[in-house]
XYZ file of N, CA and C in Angstrom:
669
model
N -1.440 1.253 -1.775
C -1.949 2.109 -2.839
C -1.183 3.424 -2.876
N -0.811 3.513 -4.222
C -0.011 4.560 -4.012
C -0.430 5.758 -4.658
N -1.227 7.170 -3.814
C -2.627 7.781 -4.413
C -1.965 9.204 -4.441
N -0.265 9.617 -4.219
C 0.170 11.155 -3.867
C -0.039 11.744 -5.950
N -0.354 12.794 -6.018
C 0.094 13.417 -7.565
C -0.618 12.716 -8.054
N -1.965 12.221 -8.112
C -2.638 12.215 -9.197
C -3.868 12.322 -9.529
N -3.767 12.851 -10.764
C -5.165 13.407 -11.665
C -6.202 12.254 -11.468
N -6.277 11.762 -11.929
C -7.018 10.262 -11.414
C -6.968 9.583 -10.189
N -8.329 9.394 -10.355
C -8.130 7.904 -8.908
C -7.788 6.565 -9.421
N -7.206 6.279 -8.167
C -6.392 5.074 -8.331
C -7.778 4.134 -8.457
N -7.856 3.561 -9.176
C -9.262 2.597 -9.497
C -8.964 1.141 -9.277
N -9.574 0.474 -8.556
C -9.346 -1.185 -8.294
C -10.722 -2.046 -8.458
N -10.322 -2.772 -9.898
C -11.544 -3.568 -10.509
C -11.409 -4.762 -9.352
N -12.920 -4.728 -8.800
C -13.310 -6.500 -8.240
C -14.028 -6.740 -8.298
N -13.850 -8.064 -8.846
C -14.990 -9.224 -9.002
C -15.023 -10.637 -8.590
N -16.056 -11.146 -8.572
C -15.780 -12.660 -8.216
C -16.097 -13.385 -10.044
N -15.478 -14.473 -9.472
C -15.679 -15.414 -11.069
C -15.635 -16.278 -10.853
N -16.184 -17.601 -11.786
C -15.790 -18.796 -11.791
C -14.414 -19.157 -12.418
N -14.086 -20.373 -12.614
C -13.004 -20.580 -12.744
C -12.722 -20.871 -14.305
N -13.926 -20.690 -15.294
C -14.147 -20.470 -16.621
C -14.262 -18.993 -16.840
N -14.166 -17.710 -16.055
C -14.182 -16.626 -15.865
C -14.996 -16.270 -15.913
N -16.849 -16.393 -16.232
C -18.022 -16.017 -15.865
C -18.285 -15.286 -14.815
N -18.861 -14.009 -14.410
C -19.608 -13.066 -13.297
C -20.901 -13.500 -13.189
N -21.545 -14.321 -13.861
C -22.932 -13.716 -14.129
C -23.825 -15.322 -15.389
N -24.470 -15.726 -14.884
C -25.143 -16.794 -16.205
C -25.473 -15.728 -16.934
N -26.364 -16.227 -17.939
C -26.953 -15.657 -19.069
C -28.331 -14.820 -18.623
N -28.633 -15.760 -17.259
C -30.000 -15.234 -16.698
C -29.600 -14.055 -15.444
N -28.464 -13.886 -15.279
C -27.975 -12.804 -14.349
C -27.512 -13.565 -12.882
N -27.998 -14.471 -13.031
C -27.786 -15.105 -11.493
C -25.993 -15.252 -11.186
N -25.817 -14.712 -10.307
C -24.041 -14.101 -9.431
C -23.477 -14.611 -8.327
N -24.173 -15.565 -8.118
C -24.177 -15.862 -6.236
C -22.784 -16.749 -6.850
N -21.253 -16.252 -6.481
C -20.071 -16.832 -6.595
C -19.478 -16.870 -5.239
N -18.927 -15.985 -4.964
C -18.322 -16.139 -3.755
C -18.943 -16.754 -2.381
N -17.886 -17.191 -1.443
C -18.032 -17.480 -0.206
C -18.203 -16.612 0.337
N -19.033 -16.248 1.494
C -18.973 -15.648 2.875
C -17.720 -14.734 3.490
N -17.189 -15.195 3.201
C -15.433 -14.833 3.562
C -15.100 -13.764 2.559
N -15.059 -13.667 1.091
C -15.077 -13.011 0.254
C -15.961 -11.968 0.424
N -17.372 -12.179 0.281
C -18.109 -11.075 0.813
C -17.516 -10.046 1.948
N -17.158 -10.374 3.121
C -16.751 -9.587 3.903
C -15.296 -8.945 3.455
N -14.365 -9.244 2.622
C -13.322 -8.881 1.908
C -14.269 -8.035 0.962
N -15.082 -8.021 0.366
C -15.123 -7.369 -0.621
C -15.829 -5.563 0.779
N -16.307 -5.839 1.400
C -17.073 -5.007 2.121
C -15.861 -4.253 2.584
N -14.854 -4.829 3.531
C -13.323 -4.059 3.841
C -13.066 -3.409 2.817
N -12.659 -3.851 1.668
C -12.481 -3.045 0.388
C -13.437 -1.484 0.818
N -14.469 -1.821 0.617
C -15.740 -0.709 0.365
C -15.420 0.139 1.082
N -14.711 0.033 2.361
C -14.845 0.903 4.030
C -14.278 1.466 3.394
N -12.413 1.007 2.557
C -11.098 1.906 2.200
C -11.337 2.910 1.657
N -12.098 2.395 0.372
C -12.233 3.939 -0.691
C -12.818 5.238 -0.738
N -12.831 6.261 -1.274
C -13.354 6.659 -1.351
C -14.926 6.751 -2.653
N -14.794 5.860 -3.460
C -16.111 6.279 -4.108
C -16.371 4.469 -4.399
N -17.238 4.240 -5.043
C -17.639 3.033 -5.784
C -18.182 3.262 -6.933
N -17.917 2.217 -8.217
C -18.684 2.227 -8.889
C -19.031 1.434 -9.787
N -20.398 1.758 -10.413
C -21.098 0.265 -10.724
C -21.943 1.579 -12.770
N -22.116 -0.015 -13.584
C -22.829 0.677 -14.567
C -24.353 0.513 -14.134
N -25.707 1.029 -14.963
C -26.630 1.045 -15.233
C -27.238 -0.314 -15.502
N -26.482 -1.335 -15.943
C -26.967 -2.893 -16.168
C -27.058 -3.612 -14.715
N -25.872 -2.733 -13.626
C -25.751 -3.531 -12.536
C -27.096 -3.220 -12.050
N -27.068 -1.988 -11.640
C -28.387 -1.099 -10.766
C -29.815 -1.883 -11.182
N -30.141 -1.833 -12.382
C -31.091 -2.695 -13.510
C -31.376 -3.948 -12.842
N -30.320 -4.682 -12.750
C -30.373 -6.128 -12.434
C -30.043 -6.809 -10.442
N -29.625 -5.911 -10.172
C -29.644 -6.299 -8.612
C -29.745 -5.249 -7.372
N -30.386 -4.281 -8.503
C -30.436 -3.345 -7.115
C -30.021 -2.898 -5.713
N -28.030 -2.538 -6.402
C -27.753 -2.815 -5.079
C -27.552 -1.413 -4.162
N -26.866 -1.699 -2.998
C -27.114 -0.624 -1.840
C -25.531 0.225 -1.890
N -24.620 -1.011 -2.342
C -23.528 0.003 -2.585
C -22.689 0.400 -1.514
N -23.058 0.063 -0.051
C -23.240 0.568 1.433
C -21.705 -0.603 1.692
N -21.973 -0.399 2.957
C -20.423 -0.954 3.755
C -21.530 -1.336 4.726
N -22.069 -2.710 4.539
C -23.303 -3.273 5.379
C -23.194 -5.057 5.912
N -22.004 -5.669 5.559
C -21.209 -7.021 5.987
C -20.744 -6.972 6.766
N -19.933 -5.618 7.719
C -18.699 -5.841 8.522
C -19.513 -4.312 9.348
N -19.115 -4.509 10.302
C -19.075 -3.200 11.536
C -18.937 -2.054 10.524
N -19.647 -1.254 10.754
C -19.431 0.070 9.913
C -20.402 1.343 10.577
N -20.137 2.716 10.474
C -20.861 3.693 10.580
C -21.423 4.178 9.233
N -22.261 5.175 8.955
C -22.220 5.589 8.307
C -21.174 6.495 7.620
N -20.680 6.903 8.226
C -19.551 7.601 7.366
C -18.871 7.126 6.451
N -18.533 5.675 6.749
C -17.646 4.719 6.284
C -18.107 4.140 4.933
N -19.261 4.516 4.825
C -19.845 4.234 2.741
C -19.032 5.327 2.089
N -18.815 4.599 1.019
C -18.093 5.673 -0.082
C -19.357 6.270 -0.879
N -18.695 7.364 -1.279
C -19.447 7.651 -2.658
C -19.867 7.204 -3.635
N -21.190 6.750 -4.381
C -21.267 5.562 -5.101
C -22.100 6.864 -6.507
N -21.015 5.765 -7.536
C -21.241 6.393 -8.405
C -22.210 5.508 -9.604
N -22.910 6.243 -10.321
C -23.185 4.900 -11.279
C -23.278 5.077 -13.352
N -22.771 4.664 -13.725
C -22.764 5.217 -15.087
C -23.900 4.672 -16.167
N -24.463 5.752 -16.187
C -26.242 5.716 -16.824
C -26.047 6.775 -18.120
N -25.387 6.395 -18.956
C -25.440 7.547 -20.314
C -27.047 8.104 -20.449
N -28.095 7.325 -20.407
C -29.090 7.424 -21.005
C -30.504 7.796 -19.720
N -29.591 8.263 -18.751
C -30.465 8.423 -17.598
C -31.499 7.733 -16.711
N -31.056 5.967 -17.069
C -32.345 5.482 -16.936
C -32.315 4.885 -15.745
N -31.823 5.037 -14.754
C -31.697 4.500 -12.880
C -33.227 5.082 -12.528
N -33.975 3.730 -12.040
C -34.763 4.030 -11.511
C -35.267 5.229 -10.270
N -36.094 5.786 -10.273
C -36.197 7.039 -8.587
C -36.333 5.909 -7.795
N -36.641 5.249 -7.400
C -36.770 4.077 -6.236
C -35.546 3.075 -5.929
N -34.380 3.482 -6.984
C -33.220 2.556 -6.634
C -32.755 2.619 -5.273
N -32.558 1.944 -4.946
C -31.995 2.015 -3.308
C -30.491 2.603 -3.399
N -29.722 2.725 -4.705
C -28.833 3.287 -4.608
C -29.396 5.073 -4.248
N -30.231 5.305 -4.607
C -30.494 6.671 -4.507
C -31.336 6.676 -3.316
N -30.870 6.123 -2.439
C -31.320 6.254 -0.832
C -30.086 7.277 -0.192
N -30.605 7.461 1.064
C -30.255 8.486 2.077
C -28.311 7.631 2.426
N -28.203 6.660 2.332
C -27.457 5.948 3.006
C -26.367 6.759 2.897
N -25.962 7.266 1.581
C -24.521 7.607 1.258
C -25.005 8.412 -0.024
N -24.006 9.747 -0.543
C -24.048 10.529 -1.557
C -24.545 9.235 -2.647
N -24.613 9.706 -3.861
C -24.559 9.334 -5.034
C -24.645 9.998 -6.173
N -23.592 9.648 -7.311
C -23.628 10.442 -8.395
C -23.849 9.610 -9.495
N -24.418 10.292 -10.346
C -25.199 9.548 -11.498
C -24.551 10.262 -12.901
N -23.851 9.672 -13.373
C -22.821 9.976 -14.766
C -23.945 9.795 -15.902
N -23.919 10.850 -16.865
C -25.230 10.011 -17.876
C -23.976 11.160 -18.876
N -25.004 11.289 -20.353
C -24.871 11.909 -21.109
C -25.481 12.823 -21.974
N -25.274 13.581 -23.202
C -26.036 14.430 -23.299
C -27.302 13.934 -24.111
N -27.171 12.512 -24.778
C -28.434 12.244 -25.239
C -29.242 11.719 -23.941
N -29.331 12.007 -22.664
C -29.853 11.593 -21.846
C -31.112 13.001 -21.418
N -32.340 12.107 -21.356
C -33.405 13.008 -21.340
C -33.862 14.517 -20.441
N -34.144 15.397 -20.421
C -33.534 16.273 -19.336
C -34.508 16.451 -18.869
N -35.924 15.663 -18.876
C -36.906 15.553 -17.523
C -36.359 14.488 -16.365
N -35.961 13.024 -17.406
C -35.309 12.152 -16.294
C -34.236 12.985 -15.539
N -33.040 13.674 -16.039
C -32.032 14.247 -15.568
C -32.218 15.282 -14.500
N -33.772 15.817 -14.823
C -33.779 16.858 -13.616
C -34.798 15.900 -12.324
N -35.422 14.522 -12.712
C -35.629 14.202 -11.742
C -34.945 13.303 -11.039
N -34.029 12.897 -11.352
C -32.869 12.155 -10.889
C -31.754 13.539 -9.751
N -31.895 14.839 -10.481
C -30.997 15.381 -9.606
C -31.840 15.990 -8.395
N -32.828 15.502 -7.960
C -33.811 15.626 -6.643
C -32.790 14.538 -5.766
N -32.632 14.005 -6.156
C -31.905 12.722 -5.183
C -30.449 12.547 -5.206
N -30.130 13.358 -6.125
C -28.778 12.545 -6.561
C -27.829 13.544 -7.334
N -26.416 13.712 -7.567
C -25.912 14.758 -8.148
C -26.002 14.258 -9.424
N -26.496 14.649 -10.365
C -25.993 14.323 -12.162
C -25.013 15.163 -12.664
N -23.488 14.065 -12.996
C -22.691 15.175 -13.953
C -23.462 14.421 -15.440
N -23.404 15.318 -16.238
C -23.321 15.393 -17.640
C -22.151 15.072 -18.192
N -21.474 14.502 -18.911
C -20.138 13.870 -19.164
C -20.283 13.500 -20.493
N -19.757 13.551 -21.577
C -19.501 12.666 -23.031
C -20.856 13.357 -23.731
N -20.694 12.926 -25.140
C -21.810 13.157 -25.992
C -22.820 11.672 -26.250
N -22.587 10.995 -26.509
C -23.638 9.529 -26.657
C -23.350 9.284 -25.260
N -22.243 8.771 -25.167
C -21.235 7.667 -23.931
C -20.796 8.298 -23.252
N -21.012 8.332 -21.970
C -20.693 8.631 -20.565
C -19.058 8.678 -20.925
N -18.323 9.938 -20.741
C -16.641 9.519 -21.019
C -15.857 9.644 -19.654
N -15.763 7.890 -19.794
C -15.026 7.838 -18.061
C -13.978 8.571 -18.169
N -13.061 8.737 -19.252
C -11.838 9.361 -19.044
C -12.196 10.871 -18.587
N -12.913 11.627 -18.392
C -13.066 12.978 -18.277
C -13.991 12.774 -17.005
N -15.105 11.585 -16.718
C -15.521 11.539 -15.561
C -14.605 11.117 -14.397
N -13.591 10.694 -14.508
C -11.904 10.230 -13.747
C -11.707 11.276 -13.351
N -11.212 12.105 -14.128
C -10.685 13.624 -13.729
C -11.689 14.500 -12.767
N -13.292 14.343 -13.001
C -14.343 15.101 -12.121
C -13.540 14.471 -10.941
N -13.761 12.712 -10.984
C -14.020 12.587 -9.473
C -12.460 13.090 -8.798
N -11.746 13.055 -9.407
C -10.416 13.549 -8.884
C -10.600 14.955 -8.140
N -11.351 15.797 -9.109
C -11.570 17.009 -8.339
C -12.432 17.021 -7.579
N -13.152 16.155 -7.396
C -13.865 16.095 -6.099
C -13.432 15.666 -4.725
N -12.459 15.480 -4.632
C -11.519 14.485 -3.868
C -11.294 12.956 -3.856
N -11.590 12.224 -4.638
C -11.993 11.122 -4.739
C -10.630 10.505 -5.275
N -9.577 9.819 -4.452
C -8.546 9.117 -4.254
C -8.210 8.003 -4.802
N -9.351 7.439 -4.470
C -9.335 5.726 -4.728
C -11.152 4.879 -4.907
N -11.064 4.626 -5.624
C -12.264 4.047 -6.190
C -12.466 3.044 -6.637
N -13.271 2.113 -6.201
C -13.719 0.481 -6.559
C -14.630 0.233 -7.550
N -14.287 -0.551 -8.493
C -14.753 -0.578 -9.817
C -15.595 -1.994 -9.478
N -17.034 -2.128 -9.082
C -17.942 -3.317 -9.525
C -18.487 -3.475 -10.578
N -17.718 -3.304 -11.374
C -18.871 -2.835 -12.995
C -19.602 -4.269 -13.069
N -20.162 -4.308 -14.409
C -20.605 -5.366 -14.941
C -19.319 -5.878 -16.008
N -19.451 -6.489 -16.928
C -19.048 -6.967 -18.054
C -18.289 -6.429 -19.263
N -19.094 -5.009 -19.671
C -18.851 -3.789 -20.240
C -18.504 -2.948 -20.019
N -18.986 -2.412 -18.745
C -17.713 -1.317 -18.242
C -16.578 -1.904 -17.466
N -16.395 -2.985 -17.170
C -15.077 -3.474 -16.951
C -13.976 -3.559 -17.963
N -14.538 -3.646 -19.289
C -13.513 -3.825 -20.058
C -13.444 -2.157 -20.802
N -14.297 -1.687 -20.456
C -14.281 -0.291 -21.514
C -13.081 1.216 -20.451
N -12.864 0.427 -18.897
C -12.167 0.970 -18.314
C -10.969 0.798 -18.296
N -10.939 -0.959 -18.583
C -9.353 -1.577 -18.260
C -8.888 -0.842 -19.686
N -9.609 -1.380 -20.992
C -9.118 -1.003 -22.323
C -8.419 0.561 -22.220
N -9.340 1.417 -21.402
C -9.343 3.229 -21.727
C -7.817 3.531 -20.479
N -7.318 2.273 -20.096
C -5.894 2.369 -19.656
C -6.317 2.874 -18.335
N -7.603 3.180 -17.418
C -8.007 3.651 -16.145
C -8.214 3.204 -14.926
N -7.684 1.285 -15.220
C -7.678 0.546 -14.147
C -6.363 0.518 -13.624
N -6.338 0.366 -12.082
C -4.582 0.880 -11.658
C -4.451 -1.287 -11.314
N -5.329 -1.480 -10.688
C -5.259 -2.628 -10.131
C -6.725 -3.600 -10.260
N -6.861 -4.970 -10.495
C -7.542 -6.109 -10.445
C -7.462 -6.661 -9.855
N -8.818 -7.227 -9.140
C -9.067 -8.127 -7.732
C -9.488 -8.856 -7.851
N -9.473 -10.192 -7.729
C -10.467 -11.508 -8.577
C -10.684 -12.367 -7.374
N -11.985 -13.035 -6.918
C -12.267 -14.260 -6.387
C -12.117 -15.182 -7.763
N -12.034 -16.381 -7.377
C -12.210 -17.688 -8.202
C -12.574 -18.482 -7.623
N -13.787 -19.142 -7.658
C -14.609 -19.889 -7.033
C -14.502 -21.054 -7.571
N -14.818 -22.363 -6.983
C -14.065 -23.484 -7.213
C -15.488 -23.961 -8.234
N -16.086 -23.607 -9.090
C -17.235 -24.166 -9.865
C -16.745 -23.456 -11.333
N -17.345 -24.277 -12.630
C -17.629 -24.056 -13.883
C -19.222 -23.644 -14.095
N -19.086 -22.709 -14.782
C -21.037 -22.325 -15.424
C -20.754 -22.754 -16.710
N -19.883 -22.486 -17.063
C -20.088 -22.255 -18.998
C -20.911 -21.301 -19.561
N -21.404 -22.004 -21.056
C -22.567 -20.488 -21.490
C -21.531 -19.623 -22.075
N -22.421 -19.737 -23.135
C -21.603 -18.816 -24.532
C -21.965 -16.965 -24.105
N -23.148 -17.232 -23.901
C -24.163 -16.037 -23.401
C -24.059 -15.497 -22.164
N -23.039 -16.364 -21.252
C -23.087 -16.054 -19.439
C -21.797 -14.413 -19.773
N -21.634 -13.885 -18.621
C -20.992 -12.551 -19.017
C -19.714 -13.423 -17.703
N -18.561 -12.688 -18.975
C -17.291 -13.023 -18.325
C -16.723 -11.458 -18.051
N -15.616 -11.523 -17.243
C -14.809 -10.085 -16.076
C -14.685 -9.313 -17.355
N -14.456 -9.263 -18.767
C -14.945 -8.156 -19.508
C -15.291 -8.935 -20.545
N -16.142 -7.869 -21.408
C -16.517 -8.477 -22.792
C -16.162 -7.762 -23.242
N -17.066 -6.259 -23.987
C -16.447 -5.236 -25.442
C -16.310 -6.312 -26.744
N -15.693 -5.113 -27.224
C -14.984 -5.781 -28.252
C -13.830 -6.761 -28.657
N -12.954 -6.455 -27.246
C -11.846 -7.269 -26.920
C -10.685 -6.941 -27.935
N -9.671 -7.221 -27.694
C -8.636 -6.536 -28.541
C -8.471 -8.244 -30.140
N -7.979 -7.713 -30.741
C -7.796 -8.350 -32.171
C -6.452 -9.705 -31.692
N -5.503 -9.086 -30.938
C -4.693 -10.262 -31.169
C -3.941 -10.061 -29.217
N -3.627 -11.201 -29.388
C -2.531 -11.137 -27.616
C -1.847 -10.533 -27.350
N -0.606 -9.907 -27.965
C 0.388 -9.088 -28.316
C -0.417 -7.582 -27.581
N -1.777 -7.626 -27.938
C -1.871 -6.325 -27.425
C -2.761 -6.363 -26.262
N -3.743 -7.230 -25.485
C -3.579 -7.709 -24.423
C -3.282 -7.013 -23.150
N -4.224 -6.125 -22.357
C -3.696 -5.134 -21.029
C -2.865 -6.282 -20.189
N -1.541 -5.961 -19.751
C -0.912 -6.710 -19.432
C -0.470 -6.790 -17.516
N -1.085 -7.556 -16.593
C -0.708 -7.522 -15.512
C 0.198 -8.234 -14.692
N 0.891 -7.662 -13.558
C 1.123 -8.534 -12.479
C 0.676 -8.838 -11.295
N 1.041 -10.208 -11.170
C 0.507 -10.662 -9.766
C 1.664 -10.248 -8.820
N 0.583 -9.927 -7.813
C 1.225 -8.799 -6.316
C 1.098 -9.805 -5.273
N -0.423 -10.329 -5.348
C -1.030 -11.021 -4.221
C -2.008 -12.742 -4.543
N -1.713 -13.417 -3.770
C -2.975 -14.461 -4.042
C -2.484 -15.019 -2.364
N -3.785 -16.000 -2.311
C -4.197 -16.263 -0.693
C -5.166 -17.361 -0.991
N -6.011 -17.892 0.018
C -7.009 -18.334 -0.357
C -8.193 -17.771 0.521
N -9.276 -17.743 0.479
C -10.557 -17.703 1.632
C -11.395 -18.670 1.526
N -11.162 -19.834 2.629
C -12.145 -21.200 2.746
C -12.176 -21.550 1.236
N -12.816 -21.957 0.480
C -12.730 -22.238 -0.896
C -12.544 -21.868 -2.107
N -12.571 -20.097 -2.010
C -12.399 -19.374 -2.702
C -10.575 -19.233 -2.871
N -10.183 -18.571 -4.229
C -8.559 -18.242 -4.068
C -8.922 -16.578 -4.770
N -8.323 -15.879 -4.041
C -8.200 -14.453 -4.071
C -6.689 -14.024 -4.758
N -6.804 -13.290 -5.778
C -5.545 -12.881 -6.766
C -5.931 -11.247 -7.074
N -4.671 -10.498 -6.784
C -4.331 -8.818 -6.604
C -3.624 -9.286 -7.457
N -3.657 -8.341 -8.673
C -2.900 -7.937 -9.818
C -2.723 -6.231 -9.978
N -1.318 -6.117 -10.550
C -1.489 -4.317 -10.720
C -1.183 -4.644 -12.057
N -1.896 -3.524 -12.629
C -2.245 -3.516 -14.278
C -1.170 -2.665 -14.669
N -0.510 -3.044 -15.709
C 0.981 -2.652 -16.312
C 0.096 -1.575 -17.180
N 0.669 -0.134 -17.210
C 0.218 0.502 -18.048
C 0.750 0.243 -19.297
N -0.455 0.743 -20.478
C -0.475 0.411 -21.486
C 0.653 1.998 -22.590
């Protein structure tokens, strides 16, 4: 990773998928990867400095965000960030536990009773006018020291990051199963671009396998 001179953190999208590119059925259910992957994805977690996940993730699996698969101290959790335009992360999320900082990105149509009780637990930047604007929340975490950062989004902010040109690199499991499902959520949705030609364009760096899974590092060609 190459993190000297810059305004931004170096950001690295990962996910697991099937091999029809699905994250997720229609009903949310995720369980893709092997065992092996899991603990790859946790090494990841130790490296960075921040994580981050949207408001649909938090919503739907309540996660911890932590470096909790592999030997770890506390120190070794990153900063976990989560992007909530509309302020709506539960007070009981376990992301907003003691474990590790957390910052909560919302916006200004976001309510400012939730906002002041969310910042009991948690730092709230204010960022964008409707929409949380990662491009200007990039630059916070930069000035915060924040180097390198792991992108677990969901569906939507995966593609609203790769599109906004802010992903440096893509990490993919591919799990040896098909879901299908018109409705299941694939590594991005949005709007998606109109034709191929324009298409965020990557290379492959890395692939391997883990027990059944095949693992592929791509660095994303800037746009």
């Amino acid at each position: 990773m190459t993190t000297e001179n810059i305004k931004k953190p170096y950001v690295i999208l990962n996910c697991a998928m099937t091999l029809d590119g699905k994250i997720a059925t229609k009903t949310g259910s995720s369980e893709i990867s092997g065992k092996m992957d899991l603990l790859r994805v946790h090494e990841l977690r130790k490296k960075v400095d921040a994580i981050m996940v949207g408001i649909n993730t938090v919503l739907a699996d309540d996660p911890k965000l932590t470096v909790h698969k592999i030997q770890a101290s506390p120190e070794d959790n990153p900063l976990r960030v989560v992007i909530d335009s509309k302020a709506r992360t539960p007070l009981f999320s376990r992301v907003l536990n003691s474990d590790a900082p957390t910052i909560i990105a919302v916006s200004e149509i976001a309510d400012s009773e939730k906002i002041e009780k969310l910042g009991e637990k948690a730092e709230v930047i204010v960022c964008g006018k409707n929409h949380v604007d990662l491009d200007l929340l990039m630059e916070k975490l930069a000035l915060k020291g924040v180097k390198t950062l792991m992108l677990e989004g969901g569906s939507t902010l995966n593609y609203s990051m790769i599109i906004g040109d802010l992903v440096s690199e893509v990490r993919v499991c591919i799990a040896p199963m098909i879901a299908g499902g018109k409705e299941a959520k694939t590594l991005a949705d949005g709007d998606g671009v109109q034709y191929m030609k324009d298409a965020v364009k990557l290379k492959l760096k890395k692939s391997y396998n883990l027990e059944e899974d095949l693992i592929l590092e791509y660095q994303v060609i800037s746009q």
